[in-house]
Amino acid sequence: MKHTISVYFQNNFNALSRIIGLFSGRGFEIDSVSFGEAKEKGMARMTIATHGDALIIEQINNQLNKLVDVVKVADLTNEPFVERELSLIKVKSTPETRSEITEVVNVFRAKIIDISPDTLTVEVTGKKAKVNAAIGMLRPFGLIEVARTGTVALKREFKGMT
Amino acid sequence: MSSATVETTKGPPAAVAGKKTGTKTETELLTGSQILLKALSDEKVDLVFGYPGGVVLGLYDDLFKASTPFRHVLVRHEQGGTHAADGYARATGKTGVVLVTSGPGATNTVTGIATAYMDSIPMVIFTGQVPAGLIGNDAFQEADIVGITRPITKHSYLVKKVEDLEQVVHEAFFIARTGRPGPVLVDLPKDMLCAKSKYKGKKQIAIKGYSCSQNGTVKRIAEAAELLSNAKRPLIYAGGGIVLGEASDELRALAVKTNIPVTTTLMGLGTFPESNAQALGMLGMHGTWYANMAISECDVLLAVGARFDDRVTGRLDGFSLKSKKIHIDIDPSCLNKNVNVEIPIQGDVKTILPDLTRMVRKPETEEWWQTIWQWRKEHPLRYAKSEKIISPQFVIEKVSEVTGGDAIVVTDVGQHQMWSAQYYKFNHPRSWLTSGGLGTMGYGFPAAMGAAMGRPERTVFCISGDGGFQMTTFELATAVEHKVPVKVVVLNNGYLGMVRQWQEMFYGQRYSSSHLASGNPDFVQLAQSYGAVGLRATTPDQVMPVLQQSMETSDKPVVMEFMVAEEENVFPMVPAGAALTEMVDTD
């Protein structure tokens, strides 16, 4: 099963390596990872998308918690959360295909952020599935390069009336 | 993980480094080296194992000049240094300290750090590093030791500001010894040792996100007590966590109140006295027949400070299938890792065991004990004695006899290690030092030396083989220099015995690269050339006199070479990949 794990940790050169090294050293899988500074000074947040059975996920949580630099580990999968991934897609375009590509871009509420005589660069944001779909739709035009951030996620605070 | 842990101690002892506390000291600027030495004193370090080199020469100069309250022991190889610090830590319960230079000095510590990590031994390793500005330039004697040791340390630091040094040292010791202990590495660039800063002399440990003291809920402990009270065939399976948690008395109290049989892991030997009738000895691959049958047949299994290692469980899908399991461990990642347990309890065994003992009632175990006694009668530990050739097991029995089970016994890894575990009658915790997790050959002798330096009042025996002893023999020089009276038993069978045993049993007796005899030294002369005592026994009747003679030496190491049966095997044995119930007994 897929899990999205948010790790809040002290931002130093060693911590990042320790977290990633834990996955490679213990044979855990990483589907995607993204990381950046958190709100507080000196702290960082990493979002790791991973998969495995319940025992493996429990191990991942426990092992992450054991790292001295890690302050909090949250497995977001079991509660409502919001997640997004951003992707930049450079695609071939000719004057003939340009409008067709623009249509695809509009459907995904994506943006064209760079243009050249032969290419368009598209920025698309959304859940992983949406980004996958957008890339799939643009593929027939000829993908030149794709850069993806991996999932970032936070817990959903307000769950509405129940 | 949200609770911060705070530990405070009062300012530095007035005697430290000969400085008086007062306004003058508070404002005085010290070099990084001086700060390090002061911080080590504040941590009450009394012994440092080290080896100098390029980038730490300034520090060694300060060691020479200052009247530090600790002793520095020059080892002959950095691996020996880490093993010695490890042995010191296991024997004393204190934190082992190692000091080495950059590059090769640092990389030589790796095996010792990994050994300590696998067995959760508190150790702080200080490595020199090239000046901060040169890091990454492939400078002379540069190695990314923080990177190299990342997977085998509990935590590590690279000091980049001299102002941080004091705090880093205190944090390193705190992390190494608290919670599930482990090695912590501190990398010290040369310029950090020269740069100056103030010494605050205040220890305030507050590491965000590091928590080491959660204790199991009363509800869980009550459930466990209820389960044990109603058990028909209960069993206690005690591991190295009892040693690390200093909880032998608490374990004994529980066992005595409930009359539940106790089996110990390799790491747990000594936590429950073998002289007690409730002791079933070691379990697992080379454990006793009755311990393995008991764990296979029990209906309630209480695991304390143990981690269901593969050498204990045998094939997992055949492990203790009839039991409900209770598991007490300080490390939450050990719970439900290899084996699913009904009642996992996270916390310190020293505080949980008394609670459990208070709540538990004595279960009805008459019938269970009958079964166990029957197993014991039918399948005791045994070996074939000989008039002419020395059986290795016989030597261990005699060591046990000559020391009354009161010595600290340190081993290498292999057949002699298993025979020691089987035939030495351990009665005290912190008296059995062995590389259980990593299985490090070459561990024995330097670790024994460290143990003897930490516990000079105890008799220390190193039991080794002709293979293992040759991996770190050179530390004889250190032991002779410091007059350390370690007694080394070399069970010389001319083979890498355990390798040969597996080759005999599973590889068609093809002894590939396991024969040592043709290159072996004369161990007696080898010992003598270092200035140690060398003795040899070639027949069974010489064994006891040689051991007794070794007990008379108190100012230098004694190396005793026992020419033992070449092709003796360790039994009983659970073959790799088999279930404990498929154990092969002695012929």
XYZ file of C-alpha atoms in Angstrom:
749
model
C 0.000 0.000 0.000
C 1.132 3.543 -0.741
C 1.955 5.821 2.154
C 2.814 9.493 2.372
C 5.085 10.242 5.294
C 5.922 13.716 6.474
C 9.170 14.076 8.404
C 9.963 17.201 10.388
C 13.628 17.418 11.325
C 16.590 19.596 12.259
C 17.992 20.912 9.018
C 21.661 19.996 8.890
C 23.910 18.375 6.327
C 23.889 15.069 8.158
C 20.168 14.684 8.733
C 19.166 14.523 5.088
C 21.721 11.799 4.395
C 20.675 9.870 7.475
C 17.018 9.848 6.474
C 17.695 8.780 2.893
C 20.422 6.360 4.023
C 17.948 4.679 6.337
C 15.759 3.810 3.357
C 18.604 2.423 1.246
C 20.315 0.693 4.173
C 17.186 -1.114 5.355
C 15.750 -1.866 1.951
C 12.726 0.442 2.205
C 11.332 1.882 -1.017
C 11.144 5.558 -1.951
C 8.641 6.453 -4.659
C 9.320 10.146 -4.390
C 10.904 12.516 -1.966
C 10.856 16.276 -1.604
C 12.427 18.438 1.003
C 12.794 22.061 1.952
C 13.036 24.495 4.835
C 10.118 24.495 7.238
C 8.533 27.477 8.940
C 10.861 27.480 11.955
C 14.456 28.502 11.536
C 16.849 25.577 11.272
C 14.079 23.058 10.660
C 13.107 21.237 7.495
C 10.261 19.119 6.263
C 10.574 16.135 3.996
C 7.692 14.381 2.311
C 8.378 10.795 1.393
C 6.047 8.717 -0.735
C 6.693 5.048 -0.089
C 4.963 1.690 -0.158
C 5.023 -1.566 1.755
C 2.919 -3.807 3.985
C 1.785 -2.730 7.447
C 4.886 -4.153 9.183
C 7.279 -2.355 6.843
C 5.437 0.939 7.216
C 5.535 0.540 11.016
C 9.281 -0.118 10.787
C 9.780 2.956 8.575
C 7.941 5.117 11.103
C 9.819 3.669 14.068
C 13.210 3.834 12.431
C 12.665 7.441 11.332
C 11.567 8.341 14.846
C 14.800 6.900 16.212
C 16.974 9.346 14.279
C 18.199 12.003 16.657
C 17.558 14.877 14.242
C 14.004 13.813 13.497
C 11.494 15.678 15.641
C 8.223 14.384 14.261
C 7.078 11.715 11.853
C 3.521 11.723 10.565
C 2.075 9.049 8.341
C -0.540 11.148 6.591
C -2.129 8.220 4.838
C -4.525 7.380 7.638
C -6.014 10.853 7.946
C -7.261 13.536 5.567
C -4.375 15.377 3.977
C -3.632 17.599 1.019
C -0.874 16.709 -1.406
C 0.558 18.330 -4.469
C 3.285 17.696 -6.958
C 4.683 20.194 -9.397
C 6.096 19.198 -12.743
C 7.795 21.092 -15.569
C 7.305 19.483 -18.967
C 9.228 20.559 -22.032
C 7.391 19.403 -25.130
C 8.017 19.766 -28.878
C 5.654 22.151 -30.563
C 5.177 23.452 -34.056
C 2.843 26.242 -35.128
C 0.389 23.468 -36.098
C 0.349 21.713 -32.713
C 0.664 24.760 -30.511
C -3.051 25.384 -30.095
C -3.764 21.722 -29.477
C -1.169 21.687 -26.692
C -2.678 24.837 -25.244
C -6.041 23.055 -25.062
C -4.506 20.194 -23.124
C -2.799 22.704 -20.839
C -6.128 24.428 -20.159
C -7.917 21.210 -19.324
C -5.327 20.460 -16.645
C -5.354 24.062 -15.449
C -1.654 24.068 -16.186
C 0.435 26.994 -17.394
C 2.788 27.604 -20.257
C 5.823 29.233 -18.718
C 8.321 29.233 -21.595
C 8.064 29.222 -25.337
C 10.503 28.845 -28.209
C 9.970 28.301 -31.931
C 10.115 24.529 -31.452
C 9.136 23.973 -27.809
C 6.733 24.809 -25.013
C 7.462 24.393 -21.319
C 4.408 23.568 -19.247
C 3.996 23.818 -15.485
C 1.411 21.508 -14.017
C 0.487 21.147 -10.355
C -1.752 18.593 -8.682
C -1.927 15.141 -7.250
C 0.455 12.593 -8.680
C -2.290 11.049 -10.825
C -3.138 14.363 -12.428
C 0.510 15.084 -13.199
C 0.849 11.595 -14.680
C -2.219 12.212 -16.847
C -0.937 15.574 -18.065
C 2.421 14.062 -18.996
C 0.571 11.235 -20.749
C -1.467 13.667 -22.805
C 1.601 15.676 -23.809
C 3.723 12.629 -24.655
C 2.359 12.193 -28.214
C 3.631 15.676 -29.104
C 7.149 14.626 -28.189
C 8.484 15.035 -24.668
C 11.904 16.634 -24.496
C 12.417 16.763 -20.738
C 10.394 16.307 -17.579
C 11.261 17.529 -14.082
C 9.041 16.547 -11.115
C 9.236 17.687 -7.511
C 7.734 14.592 -5.977
C 4.812 14.834 -3.597
C 4.638 17.437 -0.850
C 1.878 17.042 1.695
C 0.346 18.481 4.858
C -2.410 17.276 7.145
C -5.870 18.706 6.405
C -6.932 20.808 9.400
C -10.680 21.291 9.044
C -12.789 18.328 8.192
C -16.127 20.151 7.974
C -19.334 19.136 9.740
C -19.870 15.483 10.355
C 9.179 12.064 19.956
C 8.089 15.521 20.927
C 9.336 15.594 24.474
C 12.699 17.211 24.895
C 15.021 15.690 27.398
C 16.847 17.878 29.815
C 19.812 16.985 31.894
C 21.600 19.519 33.971
C 24.717 19.279 35.989
C 26.406 21.908 38.022
C 29.453 23.728 36.754
C 32.817 22.027 36.187
C 34.637 20.430 39.100
C 37.091 22.925 40.528
C 40.045 20.613 40.031
C 39.592 20.223 36.303
C 42.761 20.976 34.371
C 44.160 22.735 37.411
C 42.056 25.831 36.847
C 40.171 27.499 39.611
C 36.629 28.563 38.895
C 36.051 32.276 39.128
C 35.671 35.273 36.925
C 39.042 34.741 35.324
C 38.176 31.264 34.027
C 34.817 32.359 32.760
C 36.255 34.917 30.426
C 39.391 33.032 29.466
C 39.607 31.846 25.885
C 40.617 28.235 25.379
C 41.632 26.382 22.270
C 39.369 23.694 20.870
C 41.770 21.032 22.166
C 41.610 22.443 25.674
C 37.825 22.682 25.496
C 37.638 19.048 24.409
C 39.856 17.888 27.269
C 37.853 19.928 29.772
C 34.569 18.575 28.441
C 35.903 15.006 28.682
C 36.824 15.674 32.294
C 33.350 17.015 32.964
C 31.969 13.810 31.488
C 34.075 11.983 34.106
C 36.024 10.113 31.458
C 38.814 8.133 33.112
C 40.222 6.216 30.147
C 40.736 7.098 26.487
C 42.013 4.668 23.874
C 43.778 6.459 21.058
C 46.374 6.779 18.368
C 47.939 10.087 17.330
C 48.513 11.414 13.828
C 48.824 14.569 11.702
C 45.743 16.621 12.423
C 45.419 15.735 16.123
C 49.039 16.416 17.092
C 48.027 19.702 18.740
C 45.521 17.855 20.853
C 48.111 15.248 21.795
C 50.467 18.076 22.733
C 47.846 19.394 25.143
C 47.384 15.877 26.489
C 51.129 15.796 27.172
C 51.198 19.188 28.877
C 47.944 19.182 30.813
C 47.356 17.169 33.935
C 44.199 15.544 32.701
C 42.304 13.381 35.135
C 42.047 10.571 32.608
C 44.522 8.082 31.261
C 45.323 7.873 27.567
C 46.202 4.393 26.349
C 48.176 4.179 23.132
C 46.829 1.169 21.255
C 48.685 -0.417 18.341
C 45.896 -0.170 15.801
C 42.747 1.965 15.811
C 40.548 -1.121 15.443
C 42.065 -2.389 18.670
C 41.240 0.996 20.195
C 37.544 0.783 19.381
C 37.338 -2.828 20.603
C 39.169 -1.880 23.804
C 36.766 1.015 24.413
C 33.898 -1.372 23.696
C 35.208 -3.945 26.188
C 35.730 -1.185 28.748
C 32.137 -0.011 28.225
C 30.626 -3.495 28.485
C 32.581 -4.367 31.617
C 32.016 -1.076 33.470
C 28.688 0.197 32.145
C 30.391 3.505 31.381
C 30.886 5.083 27.954
C 33.972 4.016 25.997
C 36.061 6.786 24.459
C 38.283 6.608 21.369
C 40.520 9.301 19.924
C 42.130 8.930 16.487
C 43.445 10.982 13.623
C 41.825 11.622 10.229
C 41.789 9.434 7.118
C 43.214 5.967 7.827
C 43.049 6.534 11.581
C 39.346 7.144 11.236
C 38.623 4.364 8.732
C 40.426 1.831 10.923
C 37.797 2.407 13.607
C 34.941 1.289 11.364
C 34.810 -2.405 12.346
C 34.893 -1.528 16.030
C 32.141 1.048 15.639
C 29.950 -1.404 13.719
C 30.559 -4.024 16.418
C 29.446 -1.594 19.136
C 26.463 -0.441 17.088
C 25.111 -3.944 16.553
C 25.347 -4.726 20.276
C 24.142 -1.268 21.458
C 27.325 -0.324 23.296
C 27.790 3.293 24.444
C 30.909 4.746 22.858
C 32.083 8.167 21.697
C 34.647 8.242 18.906
C 36.590 11.436 18.260
C 38.183 11.558 14.831
C 40.529 14.254 13.587
C 39.632 15.811 10.259
C 41.474 17.994 7.779
C 40.867 21.735 8.291
C 37.250 22.670 7.546
C 38.281 24.710 4.525
C 40.002 21.727 2.935
C 37.129 19.258 3.394
C 36.109 17.889 0.031
C 39.446 18.687 -1.631
C 40.872 15.163 -1.334
C 43.421 16.571 1.072
C 46.147 14.350 2.566
C 44.596 11.880 5.026
C 41.085 13.081 4.318
C 38.166 10.686 4.563
C 34.458 11.443 4.865
C 34.241 9.500 8.113
C 30.864 10.951 9.049
C 29.537 9.637 5.753
C 31.310 6.298 6.055
C 30.006 5.633 9.559
C 26.512 7.049 9.145
C 24.767 3.664 8.994
C 26.727 2.278 11.973
C 26.438 5.136 14.444
C 23.521 6.181 16.594
C 24.393 9.757 15.720
C 27.321 11.804 14.462
C 28.629 15.353 14.422
C 31.005 17.368 12.290
C 32.095 20.367 14.335
C 32.129 23.474 12.159
C 32.261 26.164 14.844
C 34.526 25.996 17.869
C 31.716 27.611 19.903
C 29.657 24.447 19.354
C 32.369 22.026 20.463
C 31.617 21.934 24.191
C 27.912 21.353 23.623
C 28.578 18.716 20.954
C 30.780 16.709 23.322
C 28.112 16.683 26.027
C 25.365 15.811 23.569
C 27.480 13.001 22.142
C 27.916 11.395 25.565
C 24.271 11.906 26.417
C 23.060 10.274 23.208
C 25.579 7.436 23.448
C 24.488 6.289 26.904
C 20.743 7.016 27.028
C 17.825 5.120 25.528
C 19.108 2.204 23.495
C 22.818 2.996 23.769
C 25.148 3.161 20.785
C 28.278 4.716 19.313
C 28.382 8.433 18.499
C 31.103 9.885 16.290
C 32.447 13.427 16.548
C 34.546 14.626 13.612
C 36.979 17.416 14.550
C 38.553 19.483 11.794
C 42.085 20.535 12.692
C 41.266 24.250 12.761
C 38.474 23.598 15.281
C 41.106 22.276 17.672
C 43.218 25.428 17.312
C 40.499 28.075 17.272
C 39.586 29.668 20.602
C 36.359 30.000 22.493
C 35.005 30.244 26.005
C 34.320 27.221 28.120
C 30.903 27.624 29.672
C 31.121 24.626 31.949
C 27.389 24.143 31.916
C 25.763 21.031 30.648
C 22.293 21.680 29.384
C 21.169 18.892 27.173
C 17.965 19.604 25.312
C 17.894 17.823 22.009
C 14.744 18.540 20.107
C 13.147 15.307 19.030
C 15.382 12.998 21.044
C 13.391 11.103 23.580
C 14.757 8.203 25.527
C 12.457 7.615 28.426
C 8.991 6.407 27.616
C 7.656 3.652 29.757
C 4.981 1.132 28.941
C 1.464 1.849 30.051
C 0.198 0.298 33.266
C -2.619 -1.275 31.280
C -0.260 -3.202 29.036
C 1.855 -4.333 31.985
C -1.299 -5.510 33.777
C -2.340 -7.471 30.677
C 1.081 -9.063 30.566
C 0.888 -9.964 34.260
C -2.520 -11.558 33.754
C -1.281 -13.584 30.781
C 1.749 -14.837 32.736
C -0.299 -15.615 35.851
C -2.606 -17.913 33.923
C 0.078 -19.564 31.805
C 0.583 -23.318 31.928
C 3.928 -23.362 30.153
C 5.484 -19.911 30.545
C 9.057 -19.014 29.601
C 11.260 -15.962 30.081
C 13.632 -15.175 27.217
C 16.141 -12.557 28.404
C 18.580 -10.654 26.205
C 21.362 -8.107 26.280
C 18.886 -5.363 27.175
C 18.945 -6.706 30.731
C 22.699 -6.086 30.850
C 22.450 -2.626 29.280
C 19.500 -1.716 31.511
C 21.243 -3.013 34.675
C 18.145 -5.063 35.445
C 19.539 -8.473 36.481
C 18.193 -8.187 40.020
C 14.778 -7.186 38.713
C 14.788 -10.160 36.336
C 15.758 -12.514 39.122
C 12.984 -11.160 41.360
C 10.388 -11.872 38.685
C 11.750 -15.362 38.034
C 11.926 -16.238 41.715
C 8.396 -15.054 42.456
C 6.874 -16.915 39.512
C 9.154 -19.980 39.254
C 9.178 -19.477 35.475
C 12.130 -21.017 33.601
C 14.622 -18.539 32.141
C 16.589 -18.888 28.931
C 19.074 -16.233 27.882
C 20.355 -15.126 24.501
C 24.060 -15.028 23.698
C 24.054 -11.358 24.724
C 22.045 -12.021 27.864
C 24.362 -14.623 29.416
C 25.155 -13.698 32.996
C 21.936 -11.771 33.586
C 20.458 -14.851 35.208
C 22.838 -17.058 37.212
C 23.524 -20.410 35.596
C 23.832 -21.853 39.096
C 20.096 -21.259 39.581
C 17.950 -24.314 38.844
C 15.537 -22.191 36.814
C 18.275 -21.366 34.264
C 17.958 -23.217 30.947
C 21.115 -21.703 29.495
C 21.349 -20.176 26.064
C 18.793 -20.702 23.315
C 19.102 -20.474 19.539
C 21.417 -21.939 16.940
C 23.843 -23.466 19.456
C 21.625 -23.182 22.497
C 20.679 -26.049 24.749
C 18.217 -28.656 23.513
C 15.888 -27.972 26.431
C 15.881 -24.189 25.956
C 14.942 -24.563 22.310
C 12.271 -27.141 23.042
C 10.920 -24.968 25.847
C 10.588 -21.937 23.580
C 8.932 -24.099 20.938
C 6.427 -25.602 23.391
C 5.704 -22.697 25.734
C 2.263 -21.085 25.817
C 3.356 -17.665 27.054
C 6.712 -16.205 26.079
C 8.053 -13.170 27.882
C 10.870 -11.568 25.866
C 12.811 -8.916 27.790
C 15.553 -6.806 26.242
C 15.907 -9.225 23.347
C 15.245 -8.673 19.671
C 14.211 -12.007 18.108
C 17.447 -12.206 16.144
C 17.611 -14.823 13.367
C 20.236 -16.798 15.312
C 17.697 -17.103 18.123
C 14.485 -17.789 16.224
C 15.677 -20.151 13.514
C 13.175 -20.276 10.657
C 10.599 -17.645 11.552
C 7.499 -19.503 10.401
C 8.412 -22.343 12.750
C 9.248 -20.172 15.764
C 7.356 -20.627 19.046
C 4.046 -21.228 17.320
C 2.094 -22.226 20.435
C 2.800 -19.101 22.459
C 1.261 -15.742 23.112
C 4.125 -13.279 23.280
C 4.969 -10.349 25.507
C 7.911 -8.211 24.434
C 9.533 -5.536 26.590
C 12.129 -3.361 24.878
C 13.344 0.204 25.076
C 13.533 0.511 21.295
C 10.084 0.727 19.683
C 11.547 -0.333 16.348
C 12.396 -3.719 17.905
C 8.758 -4.434 18.698
C 6.936 -6.386 15.985
C 10.029 -6.242 13.753
C 10.747 -9.942 13.214
C 7.975 -11.600 15.195
C 4.445 -10.415 15.858
C 3.735 -10.106 19.563
C 0.410 -9.904 21.383
C 1.611 -7.477 24.062
C 4.409 -5.109 23.042
C 5.644 -2.913 25.880
C 8.047 -0.107 25.139
C 10.273 1.145 27.903
C 13.090 0.612 30.350
C 13.268 -2.976 31.633
C 14.546 -1.723 34.978
C 11.310 0.098 35.728
C 8.876 -2.217 33.947
C 10.046 -5.528 35.429
C 9.345 -4.515 39.064
C 5.829 -3.370 38.063
C 5.249 -6.673 36.334
C 6.618 -8.608 39.300
C 4.262 -6.764 41.623
C 1.189 -7.516 39.511
C 1.920 -11.109 38.526
C 0.744 -14.192 40.431
C 2.691 -17.425 40.531
C 1.414 -19.630 37.742
C 0.886 -23.384 38.109
C 3.960 -24.817 36.402
C 4.471 -28.210 38.044
C 3.751 -30.203 34.892
C 5.769 -27.836 32.709
C 8.816 -28.300 34.918
C 8.418 -32.081 34.699
C 8.598 -31.834 30.910
C 11.641 -29.573 31.055
C 13.459 -31.844 33.515
C 12.748 -34.754 31.200
C 14.301 -32.872 28.231
C 17.253 -32.006 30.402
C 17.779 -35.603 31.414
C 17.504 -36.934 27.865
C 19.396 -34.167 26.056
C 22.020 -32.592 28.310
C 24.897 -30.560 26.933
C 27.660 -33.098 26.420
C 30.830 -33.882 24.524
C 33.165 -36.828 24.065
C 36.040 -36.696 26.568
C 39.416 -38.087 25.643
C 42.478 -39.150 27.613
C 44.927 -38.197 24.897
C 43.551 -35.217 23.038
C 42.310 -32.009 24.647
C 38.638 -31.362 23.984
C 38.033 -27.625 23.603
C 34.895 -27.924 25.747
C 37.013 -29.448 28.501
C 39.242 -26.361 28.536
C 36.220 -24.083 28.936
C 34.881 -26.228 31.782
C 38.235 -25.947 33.508
C 38.359 -22.162 33.009
C 34.917 -22.029 34.604
C 36.177 -24.183 37.462
C 39.412 -22.305 38.064
C 37.590 -18.930 38.152
C 34.531 -20.177 40.023
C 32.349 -18.584 37.341
C 33.403 -15.167 38.620
C 35.713 -13.982 35.832
C 34.948 -11.591 33.017
C 35.054 -13.773 29.910
C 35.666 -12.149 26.546
C 35.647 -14.062 23.268
C 36.310 -13.792 19.606
C 33.851 -15.291 17.173
C 33.432 -18.892 16.141
C 33.434 -22.331 17.737
C 35.303 -21.274 20.886
C 32.687 -18.535 21.375
C 29.836 -21.026 21.309
C 31.667 -23.494 23.561
C 32.317 -20.668 26.023
C 28.643 -19.742 25.947
C 27.675 -23.369 26.532
C 30.220 -24.541 29.084
C 31.200 -21.507 31.148
C 28.853 -21.101 34.105
C 28.038 -17.407 34.118
C 26.733 -15.940 37.332
C 27.118 -12.177 36.922
C 26.061 -9.549 34.391
C 28.775 -7.571 32.569
C 30.978 -10.635 32.772
C 30.417 -12.014 29.281
C 31.706 -9.824 26.467
C 31.225 -11.074 22.958
C 30.486 -9.670 19.540
C 27.000 -11.084 19.144
C 25.465 -8.946 16.428
C 28.293 -8.255 14.029
C 30.299 -11.383 14.828
C 33.677 -9.671 14.726
C 36.793 -11.857 14.741
C 39.643 -9.982 16.379
C 37.284 -8.452 18.953
C 38.326 -10.667 21.832
C 41.790 -9.690 22.921
C 41.584 -5.883 22.675
C 38.110 -5.941 24.269
C 39.468 -8.079 27.115
C 42.282 -5.577 27.572
C 39.785 -2.689 27.761
C 37.654 -4.658 30.231
C 40.656 -5.411 32.437
C 41.685 -1.740 32.461
C 38.163 -0.711 33.424
C 37.774 -3.426 36.069
C 41.294 -4.022 37.420
C 39.894 -5.903 40.438
C 38.364 -8.631 38.252
C 40.018 -11.622 36.627
C 39.665 -11.304 32.857
C 39.869 -14.250 30.511
C 39.993 -13.879 26.754
C 38.946 -17.083 25.040
C 39.982 -17.109 21.426
C 41.003 -19.327 18.564
C 44.148 -19.443 16.494
C 42.255 -17.516 13.795
C 40.684 -14.739 15.838
C 43.658 -14.095 18.092
C 45.908 -13.479 15.083
C 43.628 -10.706 13.862
C 44.572 -8.382 16.742
C 47.558 -10.080 18.415
C 49.549 -6.863 18.186
C 47.612 -5.360 21.089
C 49.795 -7.590 23.283
C 52.218 -4.677 23.059
C 49.648 -2.340 24.615
C 48.731 -4.860 27.299
C 52.386 -5.474 28.204
C 53.112 -1.747 28.312
C 50.207 -1.143 30.696
C 50.772 -4.343 32.703
C 47.314 -5.684 31.952
C 47.013 -9.246 33.288
C 44.544 -10.607 30.717
C 44.631 -14.385 30.474
C 44.340 -15.462 26.880
C 43.150 -18.967 26.077
C 43.993 -19.838 22.477
C 42.114 -22.982 21.480
C 44.415 -23.980 18.671
C 42.793 -26.461 16.300
C 44.725 -25.281 13.251
C 41.508 -24.287 11.509
C 38.993 -21.534 11.224
C 36.883 -23.924 13.244
C 33.351 -22.720 12.593
C 34.059 -22.253 8.887
C 35.471 -25.774 8.801
C 32.440 -27.144 10.657
C 30.052 -25.635 8.102
C 32.248 -26.868 5.264
C 32.154 -30.340 6.790
C 28.401 -30.322 7.304
C 27.119 -28.374 4.327
C 29.910 -28.160 1.728
C 30.991 -31.784 1.302
C 34.059 -31.517 3.571
C 35.811 -29.253 1.089
C 37.930 -27.184 3.476
C 38.335 -24.168 1.253
C 40.759 -21.620 2.759
C 40.020 -22.624 6.332
C 43.239 -24.425 7.279
C 45.604 -22.276 9.310
C 48.058 -24.692 10.929
C 50.751 -24.485 8.243
C 51.177 -20.750 8.794
C 50.460 -20.512 12.507
C 53.139 -19.017 14.735
C 54.428 -20.603 17.915
C 52.036 -18.761 20.213
C 54.265 -19.280 23.247
C 57.238 -17.634 21.578
C 55.003 -14.975 20.096
C 53.779 -14.027 23.563
C 57.300 -14.092 24.957
C 58.627 -11.843 22.218
C 56.171 -9.167 23.408
C 57.236 -9.669 27.000
C 54.092 -11.570 27.913
C 53.988 -15.020 29.485
C 53.554 -17.920 27.063
C 52.305 -21.350 28.155
C 51.221 -24.449 26.297
C 49.193 -27.569 27.003
C 49.186 -30.497 24.626
C 47.484 -33.156 26.733
C 44.339 -33.048 28.911
C 46.302 -33.490 32.133
C 48.280 -30.317 31.410
C 45.172 -28.135 31.088
C 44.533 -27.437 34.761
C 48.191 -26.809 35.694
C 48.548 -24.310 32.842
C 45.374 -22.469 33.886
C 46.482 -22.419 37.516
C 49.889 -21.099 36.521
C 48.235 -18.271 34.581
C 46.377 -17.198 37.720
C 49.683 -16.489 39.421
C 50.639 -13.706 37.003
C 49.217 -10.311 37.857
C 51.390 -7.813 35.994
C 51.351 -8.938 32.379
C 49.234 -10.848 29.895
C 49.463 -14.626 29.751
C 48.924 -16.431 26.463
C 48.009 -20.102 26.856
C 48.048 -22.235 23.765
C 45.886 -25.346 24.032
C 46.475 -27.854 21.248
C 42.902 -29.088 20.924
C 41.121 -31.693 18.798
C 41.294 -30.518 15.203
C 37.878 -31.486 13.936
C 35.571 -31.063 16.919
C 32.125 -29.630 16.144
C 29.741 -27.440 18.110
C 26.556 -29.263 19.037
C 23.640 -29.159 19.465
C 22.917 -27.109 16.380
C 19.992 -25.675 14.517
C 21.060 -25.717 10.856
C 20.692 -22.367 9.068
C 17.159 -22.025 7.730
C 15.753 -24.755 9.986
C 13.203 -24.357 12.774
C 14.325 -24.725 16.396
C 12.391 -28.010 16.624
C 14.632 -29.413 13.876
C 17.666 -29.084 16.129
C 20.449 -31.644 15.686
C 21.675 -33.034 19.025
C 25.169 -34.271 19.908
C 25.780 -37.816 18.654
